[in-house]
PDB file of C-alpha atoms in Angstrom:
ATOM      1  CA  MET A1264     -17.152  39.094 -72.760  1.00  0.00           C
ATOM      2  CA  LYS A1265     -20.907  40.038 -72.944  1.00  0.00           C
ATOM      3  CA  HIS A1266     -22.075  36.471 -72.732  1.00  0.00           C
ATOM      4  CA  GLU A1267     -19.767  35.638 -69.843  1.00  0.00           C
ATOM      5  CA  TYR A1268     -20.958  38.677 -67.947  1.00  0.00           C
ATOM      6  CA  TYR A1269     -24.572  37.610 -68.110  1.00  0.00           C
ATOM      7  CA  MET A1270     -23.582  34.072 -67.540  1.00  0.00           C
ATOM      8  CA  LEU A1271     -22.023  35.025 -64.267  1.00  0.00           C
ATOM      9  CA  LYS A1272     -25.222  36.679 -63.248  1.00  0.00           C
ATOM     10  CA  ALA A1273     -26.969  33.467 -63.933  1.00  0.00           C
ATOM     11  CA  ILE A1274     -24.469  31.548 -61.893  1.00  0.00           C
ATOM     12  CA  GLU A1275     -25.316  33.857 -59.040  1.00  0.00           C
ATOM     13  CA  GLN A1276     -28.863  32.605 -59.398  1.00  0.00           C
ATOM     14  CA  ALA A1277     -27.743  29.007 -59.499  1.00  0.00           C
ATOM     15  CA  LYS A1278     -26.097  29.536 -56.164  1.00  0.00           C
ATOM     16  CA  ILE A1279     -29.253  30.415 -54.452  1.00  0.00           C
ATOM     17  CA  ALA A1280     -30.896  27.128 -55.559  1.00  0.00           C
ATOM     18  CA  TYR A1281     -27.661  25.435 -54.370  1.00  0.00           C
ATOM     19  CA  GLU A1282     -28.196  26.926 -50.829  1.00  0.00           C
ATOM     20  CA  ASN A1283     -31.830  25.834 -50.829  1.00  0.00           C
ATOM     21  CA  GLY A1284     -30.997  22.256 -51.635  1.00  0.00           C
ATOM     22  CA  ASP A1285     -32.195  22.379 -55.122  1.00  0.00           C
ATOM     23  CA  VAL A1286     -29.974  21.423 -58.218  1.00  0.00           C
ATOM     24  CA  PRO A1287     -28.082  24.560 -58.878  1.00  0.00           C
ATOM     25  CA  VAL A1288     -29.333  25.946 -62.092  1.00  0.00           C
ATOM     26  CA  GLY A1289     -29.729  29.845 -62.769  1.00  0.00           C
ATOM     27  CA  ALA A1290     -30.990  31.887 -65.294  1.00  0.00           C
ATOM     28  CA  VAL A1291     -31.422  35.510 -66.530  1.00  0.00           C
ATOM     29  CA  VAL A1292     -33.272  37.149 -69.316  1.00  0.00           C
ATOM     30  CA  VAL A1293     -31.712  40.078 -70.935  1.00  0.00           C
ATOM     31  CA  TYR A1294     -33.511  42.610 -73.108  1.00  0.00           C
ATOM     32  CA  GLU A1295     -31.684  45.595 -74.633  1.00  0.00           C
ATOM     33  CA  GLU A1296     -28.651  44.826 -72.490  1.00  0.00           C
ATOM     34  CA  LYS A1297     -30.522  44.865 -69.405  1.00  0.00           C
ATOM     35  CA  ILE A1298     -31.562  41.946 -67.142  1.00  0.00           C
ATOM     36  CA  ILE A1299     -35.276  41.947 -66.987  1.00  0.00           C
ATOM     37  CA  GLY A1300     -35.892  38.520 -65.607  1.00  0.00           C
ATOM     38  CA  ILE A1301     -34.160  36.321 -63.006  1.00  0.00           C
ATOM     39  CA  GLY A1302     -34.740  32.716 -61.795  1.00  0.00           C
ATOM     40  CA  TYR A1303     -33.141  29.800 -60.083  1.00  0.00           C
ATOM     41  CA  ASN A1304     -34.370  26.066 -59.845  1.00  0.00           C
ATOM     42  CA  GLN A1305     -37.092  25.884 -57.286  1.00  0.00           C
ATOM     43  CA  ARG A1306     -38.524  22.466 -58.053  1.00  0.00           C
ATOM     44  CA  GLU A1307     -37.650  21.036 -54.496  1.00  0.00           C
ATOM     45  CA  ILE A1308     -38.437  24.162 -52.466  1.00  0.00           C
ATOM     46  CA  SER A1309     -41.726  24.848 -54.077  1.00  0.00           C
ATOM     47  CA  ASN A1310     -42.649  21.167 -54.884  1.00  0.00           C
ATOM     48  CA  SER A1311     -43.576  22.489 -58.238  1.00  0.00           C
ATOM     49  CA  VAL A1312     -42.991  20.401 -61.462  1.00  0.00           C
ATOM     50  CA  ASP A1313     -42.267  23.434 -63.793  1.00  0.00           C
ATOM     51  CA  SER A1314     -40.067  25.538 -61.410  1.00  0.00           C
ATOM     52  CA  HIS A1315     -36.893  25.226 -63.430  1.00  0.00           C
ATOM     53  CA  ALA A1316     -34.699  28.330 -63.564  1.00  0.00           C
ATOM     54  CA  GLU A1317     -35.489  29.138 -67.246  1.00  0.00           C
ATOM     55  CA  ILE A1318     -39.319  29.129 -66.651  1.00  0.00           C
ATOM     56  CA  VAL A1319     -39.042  31.122 -63.572  1.00  0.00           C
ATOM     57  CA  ALA A1320     -36.863  33.715 -65.312  1.00  0.00           C
ATOM     58  CA  MET A1321     -39.001  33.796 -68.363  1.00  0.00           C
ATOM     59  CA  ASN A1322     -42.057  34.527 -66.327  1.00  0.00           C
ATOM     60  CA  ASP A1323     -40.327  37.265 -64.419  1.00  0.00           C
ATOM     61  CA  ALA A1324     -39.230  38.845 -67.762  1.00  0.00           C
ATOM     62  CA  ALA A1325     -42.979  38.506 -69.159  1.00  0.00           C
ATOM     63  CA  LYS A1326     -44.247  40.389 -66.037  1.00  0.00           C
ATOM     64  CA  HIS A1327     -41.665  43.069 -66.800  1.00  0.00           C
ATOM     65  CA  LEU A1328     -42.527  43.463 -70.284  1.00  0.00           C
ATOM     66  CA  ASN A1329     -46.252  42.909 -69.692  1.00  0.00           C
ATOM     67  CA  THR A1330     -46.321  40.388 -72.388  1.00  0.00           C
ATOM     68  CA  TRP A1331     -45.636  36.610 -72.789  1.00  0.00           C
ATOM     69  CA  ASN A1332     -43.888  37.531 -76.118  1.00  0.00           C
ATOM     70  CA  LEU A1333     -40.154  37.528 -75.387  1.00  0.00           C
ATOM     71  CA  GLU A1334     -39.080  38.439 -78.885  1.00  0.00           C
ATOM     72  CA  GLY A1335     -35.854  40.396 -78.735  1.00  0.00           C
ATOM     73  CA  CYS A1336     -34.646  38.737 -75.420  1.00  0.00           C
ATOM     74  CA  THR A1337     -31.790  36.542 -74.682  1.00  0.00           C
ATOM     75  CA  LEU A1338     -31.934  33.789 -72.036  1.00  0.00           C
ATOM     76  CA  TYR A1339     -28.791  32.930 -70.249  1.00  0.00           C
ATOM     77  CA  VAL A1340     -29.014  29.553 -68.301  1.00  0.00           C
ATOM     78  CA  THR A1341     -26.224  27.770 -66.466  1.00  0.00           C
ATOM     79  CA  LEU A1342     -27.395  24.285 -67.796  1.00  0.00           C
ATOM     80  CA  GLU A1343     -28.652  23.035 -71.089  1.00  0.00           C
ATOM     81  CA  PRO A1344     -32.394  23.309 -71.014  1.00  0.00           C
ATOM     82  CA  CYS A1345     -34.457  20.153 -70.752  1.00  0.00           C
ATOM     83  CA  PRO A1346     -37.385  19.487 -73.174  1.00  0.00           C
ATOM     84  CA  MET A1347     -39.978  21.136 -71.016  1.00  0.00           C
ATOM     85  CA  CYS A1348     -37.943  24.258 -70.926  1.00  0.00           C
ATOM     86  CA  ALA A1349     -36.860  24.138 -74.502  1.00  0.00           C
ATOM     87  CA  GLY A1350     -40.614  23.956 -75.411  1.00  0.00           C
ATOM     88  CA  ALA A1351     -41.448  27.002 -73.301  1.00  0.00           C
ATOM     89  CA  ILE A1352     -38.396  28.948 -74.856  1.00  0.00           C
ATOM     90  CA  MET A1353     -39.896  28.078 -78.396  1.00  0.00           C
ATOM     91  CA  GLN A1354     -43.292  29.226 -77.366  1.00  0.00           C
ATOM     92  CA  SER A1355     -42.026  32.513 -75.908  1.00  0.00           C
ATOM     93  CA  HIS A1356     -40.366  33.608 -79.058  1.00  0.00           C
ATOM     94  CA  LEU A1357     -37.074  34.080 -77.346  1.00  0.00           C
ATOM     95  CA  ASP A1358     -34.384  35.222 -79.832  1.00  0.00           C
ATOM     96  CA  THR A1359     -31.329  33.494 -78.300  1.00  0.00           C
ATOM     97  CA  VAL A1360     -30.452  31.000 -75.696  1.00  0.00           C
ATOM     98  CA  VAL A1361     -27.020  30.855 -74.162  1.00  0.00           C
ATOM     99  CA  PHE A1362     -26.325  27.973 -71.961  1.00  0.00           C
ATOM    100  CA  GLY A1363     -23.245  26.925 -69.749  1.00  0.00           C
ATOM    101  CA  ALA A1364     -22.877  23.298 -69.083  1.00  0.00           C
ATOM    102  CA  TYR A1365     -24.178  20.449 -71.357  1.00  0.00           C
ATOM    103  CA  GLU A1366     -26.896  18.106 -69.742  1.00  0.00           C
ATOM    104  CA  PRO A1367     -26.167  14.617 -71.031  1.00  0.00           C
ATOM    105  CA  LYS A1368     -29.409  13.094 -69.582  1.00  0.00           C
ATOM    106  CA  SER A1369     -32.111  15.639 -70.687  1.00  0.00           C
ATOM    107  CA  GLY A1370     -30.273  18.370 -72.828  1.00  0.00           C
ATOM    108  CA  SER A1371     -32.543  19.504 -75.575  1.00  0.00           C
ATOM    109  CA  TYR A1372     -29.978  21.477 -77.762  1.00  0.00           C
ATOM    110  CA  GLY A1373     -27.540  18.751 -78.675  1.00  0.00           C
ATOM    111  CA  SER A1374     -27.025  16.330 -75.793  1.00  0.00           C
ATOM    112  CA  VAL A1375     -29.932  14.160 -76.098  1.00  0.00           C
ATOM    113  CA  PHE A1376     -31.470  15.676 -79.133  1.00  0.00           C
ATOM    114  CA  ASP A1377     -31.777  19.038 -80.831  1.00  0.00           C
ATOM    115  CA  LEU A1378     -35.107  20.573 -80.736  1.00  0.00           C
ATOM    116  CA  ASN A1379     -33.913  23.049 -83.554  1.00  0.00           C
ATOM    117  CA  ASP A1380     -33.314  20.114 -85.788  1.00  0.00           C
ATOM    118  CA  ILE A1381     -37.128  19.186 -85.709  1.00  0.00           C
ATOM    119  CA  LYS A1382     -38.932  20.761 -88.665  1.00  0.00           C
ATOM    120  CA  GLY A1383     -42.479  22.198 -88.393  1.00  0.00           C
ATOM    121  CA  PHE A1384     -42.362  24.699 -85.694  1.00  0.00           C
ATOM    122  CA  ASN A1385     -43.012  28.490 -86.161  1.00  0.00           C
ATOM    123  CA  HIS A1386     -40.054  29.703 -84.136  1.00  0.00           C
ATOM    124  CA  TYR A1387     -36.557  28.574 -83.566  1.00  0.00           C
ATOM    125  CA  PRO A1388     -34.159  30.412 -81.137  1.00  0.00           C
ATOM    126  CA  ASN A1389     -30.542  30.965 -81.890  1.00  0.00           C
ATOM    127  CA  VAL A1390     -28.511  28.938 -79.504  1.00  0.00           C
ATOM    128  CA  VAL A1391     -24.913  29.525 -78.105  1.00  0.00           C
ATOM    129  CA  LYS A1392     -23.312  26.580 -76.290  1.00  0.00           C
ATOM    130  CA  GLY A1393     -20.925  26.139 -73.460  1.00  0.00           C
ATOM    131  CA  VAL A1394     -20.353  29.651 -72.253  1.00  0.00           C
ATOM    132  CA  LEU A1395     -18.492  29.275 -69.040  1.00  0.00           C
ATOM    133  CA  GLU A1396     -19.008  25.423 -69.383  1.00  0.00           C
ATOM    134  CA  MET A1397     -16.408  24.311 -66.572  1.00  0.00           C
ATOM    135  CA  GLU A1398     -17.382  26.679 -64.202  1.00  0.00           C
ATOM    136  CA  ASN A1399     -21.092  25.566 -64.373  1.00  0.00           C
ATOM    137  CA  LYS A1400     -20.180  21.947 -64.545  1.00  0.00           C
ATOM    138  CA  GLU A1401     -18.162  22.245 -61.519  1.00  0.00           C
ATOM    139  CA  LEU A1402     -21.034  23.701 -59.476  1.00  0.00           C
ATOM    140  CA  ILE A1403     -23.289  20.845 -60.523  1.00  0.00           C
ATOM    141  CA  GLN A1404     -20.592  18.217 -59.711  1.00  0.00           C
ATOM    142  CA  ILE A1405     -19.954  19.661 -56.172  1.00  0.00           C
ATOM    143  CA  PHE A1406     -23.803  19.730 -55.462  1.00  0.00           C
ATOM    144  CA  PHE A1407     -24.133  16.150 -56.317  1.00  0.00           C
ATOM    145  CA  LYS A1408     -20.945  15.082 -54.644  1.00  0.00           C
ATOM    146  CA  GLU A1409     -22.253  16.687 -51.299  1.00  0.00           C
ATOM    147  CA  ARG A1410     -25.627  15.056 -51.840  1.00  0.00           C
ATOM    148  CA  ARG A1411     -24.171  11.552 -52.151  1.00  0.00           C
ATOM    149  CA  GLU A1412     -22.095  12.117 -48.918  1.00  0.00           C
ATOM    150  CA  GLU A1413     -25.190  13.076 -47.137  1.00  0.00           C
ATOM    151  CA  GLU A1414     -27.013   9.965 -48.102  1.00  0.00           C
ATOM    152  CA  ILE A1415     -26.733   6.877 -46.146  1.00  0.00           C
ATOM    153  CA  ALA A1416     -24.400   4.406 -47.858  1.00  0.00           C
ATOM    154  CA  VAL A1417     -24.497   0.674 -46.882  1.00  0.00           C
ATOM    155  CA  LYS A1418     -21.292  -1.253 -47.595  1.00  0.00           C
ATOM    156  CA  ARG A1419     -19.351  -4.362 -46.678  1.00  0.00           C
ATOM    157  CA  VAL A1420     -16.946  -3.878 -43.781  1.00  0.00           C
ATOM    158  CA  ASN A1421     -13.327  -3.778 -44.492  1.00  0.00           C
ATOM    159  CA  SER A1422     -10.415  -3.440 -42.112  1.00  0.00           C
ATOM    160  CA  ASP A1423     -10.601   0.320 -42.376  1.00  0.00           C
ATOM    161  CA  LEU A1424     -14.191   0.400 -41.053  1.00  0.00           C
ATOM    162  CA  TRP A1425     -13.888  -2.516 -38.532  1.00  0.00           C
ATOM    163  CA  GLU A1426     -13.418  -0.519 -35.366  1.00  0.00           C
ATOM    164  CA  GLN A1427     -16.204   1.929 -36.456  1.00  0.00           C
ATOM    165  CA  TYR A1428     -18.519  -1.044 -36.948  1.00  0.00           C
ATOM    166  CA  LEU A1429     -17.872  -2.571 -33.740  1.00  0.00           C
ATOM    167  CA  ALA A1430     -18.247   0.678 -32.089  1.00  0.00           C
ATOM    168  CA  VAL A1431     -21.860   0.884 -33.181  1.00  0.00           C
ATOM    169  CA  ARG A1432     -22.668  -2.425 -32.079  1.00  0.00           C
ATOM    170  CA  THR A1433     -21.141  -1.709 -28.626  1.00  0.00           C
ATOM    171  CA  LYS A1434     -23.042   1.510 -28.265  1.00  0.00           C
ATOM    172  CA  VAL A1435     -26.375  -0.002 -29.036  1.00  0.00           C
ATOM    173  CA  PHE A1436     -26.030  -3.505 -27.444  1.00  0.00           C
ATOM    174  CA  VAL A1437     -23.653  -3.097 -24.680  1.00  0.00           C
ATOM    175  CA  GLU A1438     -24.266   0.410 -23.471  1.00  0.00           C
ATOM    176  CA  GLU A1439     -27.980   0.765 -24.211  1.00  0.00           C
ATOM    177  CA  GLN A1440     -29.218  -2.932 -23.756  1.00  0.00           C
ATOM    178  CA  ASN A1441     -26.814  -3.965 -21.172  1.00  0.00           C
ATOM    179  CA  VAL A1442     -25.521  -7.025 -23.050  1.00  0.00           C
ATOM    180  CA  SER A1443     -21.947  -8.064 -21.932  1.00  0.00           C
ATOM    181  CA  ILE A1444     -19.280  -7.376 -24.274  1.00  0.00           C
ATOM    182  CA  GLU A1445     -18.289 -11.024 -24.105  1.00  0.00           C
ATOM    183  CA  GLU A1446     -21.727 -12.117 -25.492  1.00  0.00           C
ATOM    184  CA  GLU A1447     -21.948  -9.370 -28.060  1.00  0.00           C
ATOM    185  CA  ILE A1448     -18.548  -9.890 -29.692  1.00  0.00           C
ATOM    186  CA  ASP A1449     -18.205 -13.674 -30.506  1.00  0.00           C
ATOM    187  CA  GLU A1450     -16.413 -16.172 -32.870  1.00  0.00           C
ATOM    188  CA  TYR A1451     -18.261 -14.840 -35.818  1.00  0.00           C
ATOM    189  CA  ASP A1452     -16.732 -11.419 -35.402  1.00  0.00           C
ATOM    190  CA  SER A1453     -13.728 -11.615 -37.700  1.00  0.00           C
ATOM    191  CA  LEU A1454     -13.037 -10.487 -41.186  1.00  0.00           C
ATOM    192  CA  GLU A1455     -11.210 -13.731 -41.898  1.00  0.00           C
ATOM    193  CA  ARG A1456     -14.159 -15.904 -41.712  1.00  0.00           C
ATOM    194  CA  ASP A1457     -15.628 -16.922 -45.236  1.00  0.00           C
ATOM    195  CA  ASP A1458     -19.074 -17.712 -43.784  1.00  0.00           C
ATOM    196  CA  VAL A1459     -19.755 -14.286 -42.452  1.00  0.00           C
ATOM    197  CA  ARG A1460     -20.254 -10.855 -43.939  1.00  0.00           C
ATOM    198  CA  HIS A1461     -20.377  -7.705 -41.793  1.00  0.00           C
ATOM    199  CA  VAL A1462     -22.292  -4.702 -43.167  1.00  0.00           C
ATOM    200  CA  VAL A1463     -22.016  -1.037 -42.124  1.00  0.00           C
ATOM    201  CA  ALA A1464     -24.051   2.035 -42.898  1.00  0.00           C
ATOM    202  CA  MET A1465     -22.150   5.094 -43.269  1.00  0.00           C
ATOM    203  CA  TYR A1466     -23.287   8.933 -43.115  1.00  0.00           C
ATOM    204  CA  LYS A1467     -20.590  11.529 -43.798  1.00  0.00           C
ATOM    205  CA  GLY A1468     -17.785   9.174 -43.161  1.00  0.00           C
ATOM    206  CA  LYS A1469     -19.216   8.009 -39.833  1.00  0.00           C
ATOM    207  CA  ALA A1470     -20.669   4.491 -39.132  1.00  0.00           C
ATOM    208  CA  VAL A1471     -24.243   4.971 -37.961  1.00  0.00           C
ATOM    209  CA  GLY A1472     -25.591   1.416 -38.483  1.00  0.00           C
ATOM    210  CA  ALA A1473     -24.157  -2.184 -38.329  1.00  0.00           C
ATOM    211  CA  SER A1474     -25.307  -5.655 -39.074  1.00  0.00           C
ATOM    212  CA  ARG A1475     -23.944  -8.979 -40.016  1.00  0.00           C
ATOM    213  CA  TYR A1476     -25.058 -12.326 -41.919  1.00  0.00           C
ATOM    214  CA  ILE A1477     -24.066 -15.721 -41.545  1.00  0.00           C
ATOM    215  CA  MET A1478     -24.258 -18.025 -44.603  1.00  0.00           C
ATOM    216  CA  ASP A1479     -25.587 -21.464 -43.574  1.00  0.00           C
ATOM    217  CA  GLY A1480     -26.852 -24.131 -46.162  1.00  0.00           C
ATOM    218  CA  ASP A1481     -29.526 -22.497 -48.173  1.00  0.00           C
ATOM    219  CA  SER A1482     -30.067 -19.516 -45.808  1.00  0.00           C
ATOM    220  CA  VAL A1483     -28.613 -16.418 -44.649  1.00  0.00           C
ATOM    221  CA  LYS A1484     -28.970 -15.637 -40.972  1.00  0.00           C
ATOM    222  CA  VAL A1485     -29.093 -11.993 -40.262  1.00  0.00           C
ATOM    223  CA  GLY A1486     -28.018 -10.603 -36.821  1.00  0.00           C
ATOM    224  CA  ARG A1487     -26.659  -7.897 -34.704  1.00  0.00           C
ATOM    225  CA  VAL A1488     -28.777  -5.353 -36.463  1.00  0.00           C
ATOM    226  CA  ALA A1489     -28.038  -1.982 -34.703  1.00  0.00           C
ATOM    227  CA  VAL A1490     -28.623   1.844 -35.490  1.00  0.00           C
ATOM    228  CA  LEU A1491     -27.380   4.743 -33.505  1.00  0.00           C
ATOM    229  CA  LYS A1492     -30.093   6.330 -31.556  1.00  0.00           C
ATOM    230  CA  GLU A1493     -29.980   9.703 -33.348  1.00  0.00           C
ATOM    231  CA  PHE A1494     -30.308   8.001 -36.731  1.00  0.00           C
ATOM    232  CA  ARG A1495     -33.311   5.777 -35.883  1.00  0.00           C
ATOM    233  CA  GLY A1496     -36.438   6.479 -37.976  1.00  0.00           C
ATOM    234  CA  LYS A1497     -34.233   7.504 -40.895  1.00  0.00           C
ATOM    235  CA  SER A1498     -34.573   4.171 -42.751  1.00  0.00           C
ATOM    236  CA  VAL A1499     -30.967   3.091 -41.807  1.00  0.00           C
ATOM    237  CA  GLY A1500     -32.180  -0.341 -40.648  1.00  0.00           C
ATOM    238  CA  SER A1501     -34.353  -0.737 -43.874  1.00  0.00           C
ATOM    239  CA  LYS A1502     -31.451  -0.007 -46.160  1.00  0.00           C
ATOM    240  CA  MET A1503     -29.110  -2.483 -44.496  1.00  0.00           C
ATOM    241  CA  MET A1504     -31.863  -5.181 -44.739  1.00  0.00           C
ATOM    242  CA  ARG A1505     -32.350  -4.528 -48.344  1.00  0.00           C
ATOM    243  CA  TYR A1506     -28.672  -4.611 -49.173  1.00  0.00           C
ATOM    244  CA  ILE A1507     -28.279  -7.908 -47.349  1.00  0.00           C
ATOM    245  CA  GLU A1508     -31.310  -9.371 -49.170  1.00  0.00           C
ATOM    246  CA  ARG A1509     -29.660  -8.274 -52.489  1.00  0.00           C
ATOM    247  CA  GLN A1510     -26.507  -9.877 -51.660  1.00  0.00           C
ATOM    248  CA  ALA A1511     -28.269 -13.067 -50.617  1.00  0.00           C
ATOM    249  CA  GLU A1512     -30.269 -13.182 -53.784  1.00  0.00           C
ATOM    250  CA  ASN A1513     -27.325 -12.468 -55.998  1.00  0.00           C
ATOM    251  CA  THR A1514     -25.486 -15.454 -54.444  1.00  0.00           C
ATOM    252  CA  GLY A1515     -28.204 -17.989 -54.662  1.00  0.00           C
ATOM    253  CA  TYR A1516     -29.551 -18.340 -51.134  1.00  0.00           C
ATOM    254  CA  LYS A1517     -33.345 -19.249 -50.675  1.00  0.00           C
ATOM    255  CA  TYR A1518     -34.112 -17.949 -47.299  1.00  0.00           C
ATOM    256  CA  LEU A1519     -33.301 -15.142 -44.914  1.00  0.00           C
ATOM    257  CA  LYS A1520     -33.553 -15.833 -41.156  1.00  0.00           C
ATOM    258  CA  LEU A1521     -33.114 -13.919 -37.976  1.00  0.00           C
ATOM    259  CA  GLY A1522     -33.683 -13.789 -34.456  1.00  0.00           C
ATOM    260  CA  ALA A1523     -35.661 -10.562 -33.628  1.00  0.00           C
ATOM    261  CA  GLN A1524     -36.274  -8.829 -30.308  1.00  0.00           C
ATOM    262  CA  LEU A1525     -40.033  -8.821 -29.773  1.00  0.00           C
ATOM    263  CA  GLN A1526     -40.252  -5.111 -29.928  1.00  0.00           C
ATOM    264  CA  ALA A1527     -38.483  -5.179 -33.338  1.00  0.00           C
ATOM    265  CA  ILE A1528     -40.988  -7.660 -34.878  1.00  0.00           C
ATOM    266  CA  PRO A1529     -43.179  -5.036 -36.613  1.00  0.00           C
ATOM    267  CA  PHE A1530     -39.971  -3.714 -38.201  1.00  0.00           C
ATOM    268  CA  TYR A1531     -39.101  -6.939 -39.824  1.00  0.00           C
ATOM    269  CA  GLU A1532     -42.737  -7.670 -40.722  1.00  0.00           C
ATOM    270  CA  LYS A1533     -42.762  -4.472 -42.955  1.00  0.00           C
ATOM    271  CA  SER A1534     -39.927  -6.122 -44.793  1.00  0.00           C
ATOM    272  CA  GLY A1535     -41.679  -9.342 -45.493  1.00  0.00           C
ATOM    273  CA  TYR A1536     -40.569 -11.574 -42.603  1.00  0.00           C
ATOM    274  CA  LYS A1537     -42.770 -13.851 -40.839  1.00  0.00           C
ATOM    275  CA  SER A1538     -42.282 -15.135 -37.148  1.00  0.00           C
ATOM    276  CA  TYR A1539     -42.259 -18.714 -36.173  1.00  0.00           C
ATOM    277  CA  GLY A1540     -41.508 -20.903 -33.065  1.00  0.00           C
ATOM    278  CA  PRO A1541     -41.431 -20.004 -29.422  1.00  0.00           C
ATOM    279  CA  VAL A1542     -40.007 -16.912 -27.683  1.00  0.00           C
ATOM    280  CA  PHE A1543     -36.417 -17.742 -26.603  1.00  0.00           C
ATOM    281  CA  ASP A1544     -33.690 -15.788 -24.516  1.00  0.00           C
ATOM    282  CA  ASP A1545     -30.671 -14.375 -26.051  1.00  0.00           C
ATOM    283  CA  ALA A1546     -28.346 -12.391 -23.781  1.00  0.00           C
ATOM    284  CA  GLY A1547     -31.242 -11.727 -21.506  1.00  0.00           C
ATOM    285  CA  ILE A1548     -33.500 -10.337 -24.124  1.00  0.00           C
ATOM    286  CA  ASP A1549     -36.625 -12.110 -25.446  1.00  0.00           C
ATOM    287  CA  HIS A1550     -36.421 -12.994 -29.158  1.00  0.00           C
ATOM    288  CA  LYS A1551     -38.363 -14.816 -31.847  1.00  0.00           C
ATOM    289  CA  MET A1552     -37.204 -16.390 -34.976  1.00  0.00           C
ATOM    290  CA  MET A1553     -38.406 -14.781 -38.216  1.00  0.00           C
ATOM    291  CA  LYS A1554     -38.068 -16.039 -41.730  1.00  0.00           C
ATOM    292  CA  LYS A1555     -38.353 -14.682 -45.269  1.00  0.00           C
ATOM    293  CA  GLU A1556     -38.340 -16.417 -48.723  1.00  0.00           C
ATOM    294  CA  ILE A1557     -36.092 -14.855 -51.261  1.00  0.00           C
ATOM    295  CA  LYS A1558     -38.007 -14.250 -54.380  1.00  0.00           C
ATOM    296  CA  LYS A1559     -35.860 -14.028 -57.594  1.00  0.00           C
ATOM    297  CA  ARG A1560     -36.461 -10.851 -59.549  1.00  0.00           C
TER     298      ARG A1560
END
C-alpha cells in the first residue's frame, strides 16, 4: 500500500506534464516517509534536454536536503527510467527506485538493458518494478493516441471519405476561386477508375486537404491540390505531396508532373519541381507545367 500511495502522487505529477503537452511522466522523492521532491516531465515546455521527471524531482529533493547525496531516499516514477535518468539515480546514491510502467524503447532497469547488471559502479539502487503498471501505461497510451489524432494524417480516399474529400475541393476551387463545379469535378473523379488515386489529409476526423494523381505511362500527374484556408501554412500540402511521391516511387514511376497555378510555383519549387513550357489557361486561371524526376532511395 505504501508504494501505491506514493505512486499515485507521482501520477498526479504526470498529469501536469500531460496538460502541458509533455509526455506524461511524473516522479516524487520520499525521505523518512515524507515527499521532499516532486517533478514532472518538462522537456517540451522548457526545451531542456535533461528535464525528465526523475531529474527534476531529484534536484528538488537535493535542494530540500541541501546536498546532492540522496542516500536514504526512494524515487517513485511512473515510467521506467531511461539511461540518462538511471545514470543520475546512480550518481545521487538513491536507495530505491520504484517505477510503474515499463519503457520498451529506453527502459534501463530490464526493458532494454539493466544498468544494475553492469559491474564496476560504486552504487546500485534497489529497484521495484511495475507498481500500478496498468494505470501508468494507460496514461501514456491515451496521451499518444490523442497526439496521433491531432497530427495531419494523409491517406488514400475510400468511399467513407469521398464526400469530405470532394467538399474540400469544392470549398477551395469552386467557392474561393470561382471555378465552375462542372469544370472542377470531371471524368477522373471516380473511385472506380484504376488510373487515378485520390488523396485526403485528415485532422481529428475532418478532411482538411485534398489532391489526386493520374497514372500515365512513366509519369504520375498530380492535380487538384487543395487545402482549407484555416490549415494553410501548416504543411498540409507538403505532406500530401510527399505521400504522392512515395506512392509513385514505390510503384516504379519515373516522373511527377503537375499544372501549377502561377502563385503556387514557389511552393512546388521547394519540393524539387521545375517549371517548363508556356503559361496556359485552366478554368480561367493561369497555370504552368512543372516536373520532378523521382530518384530512388
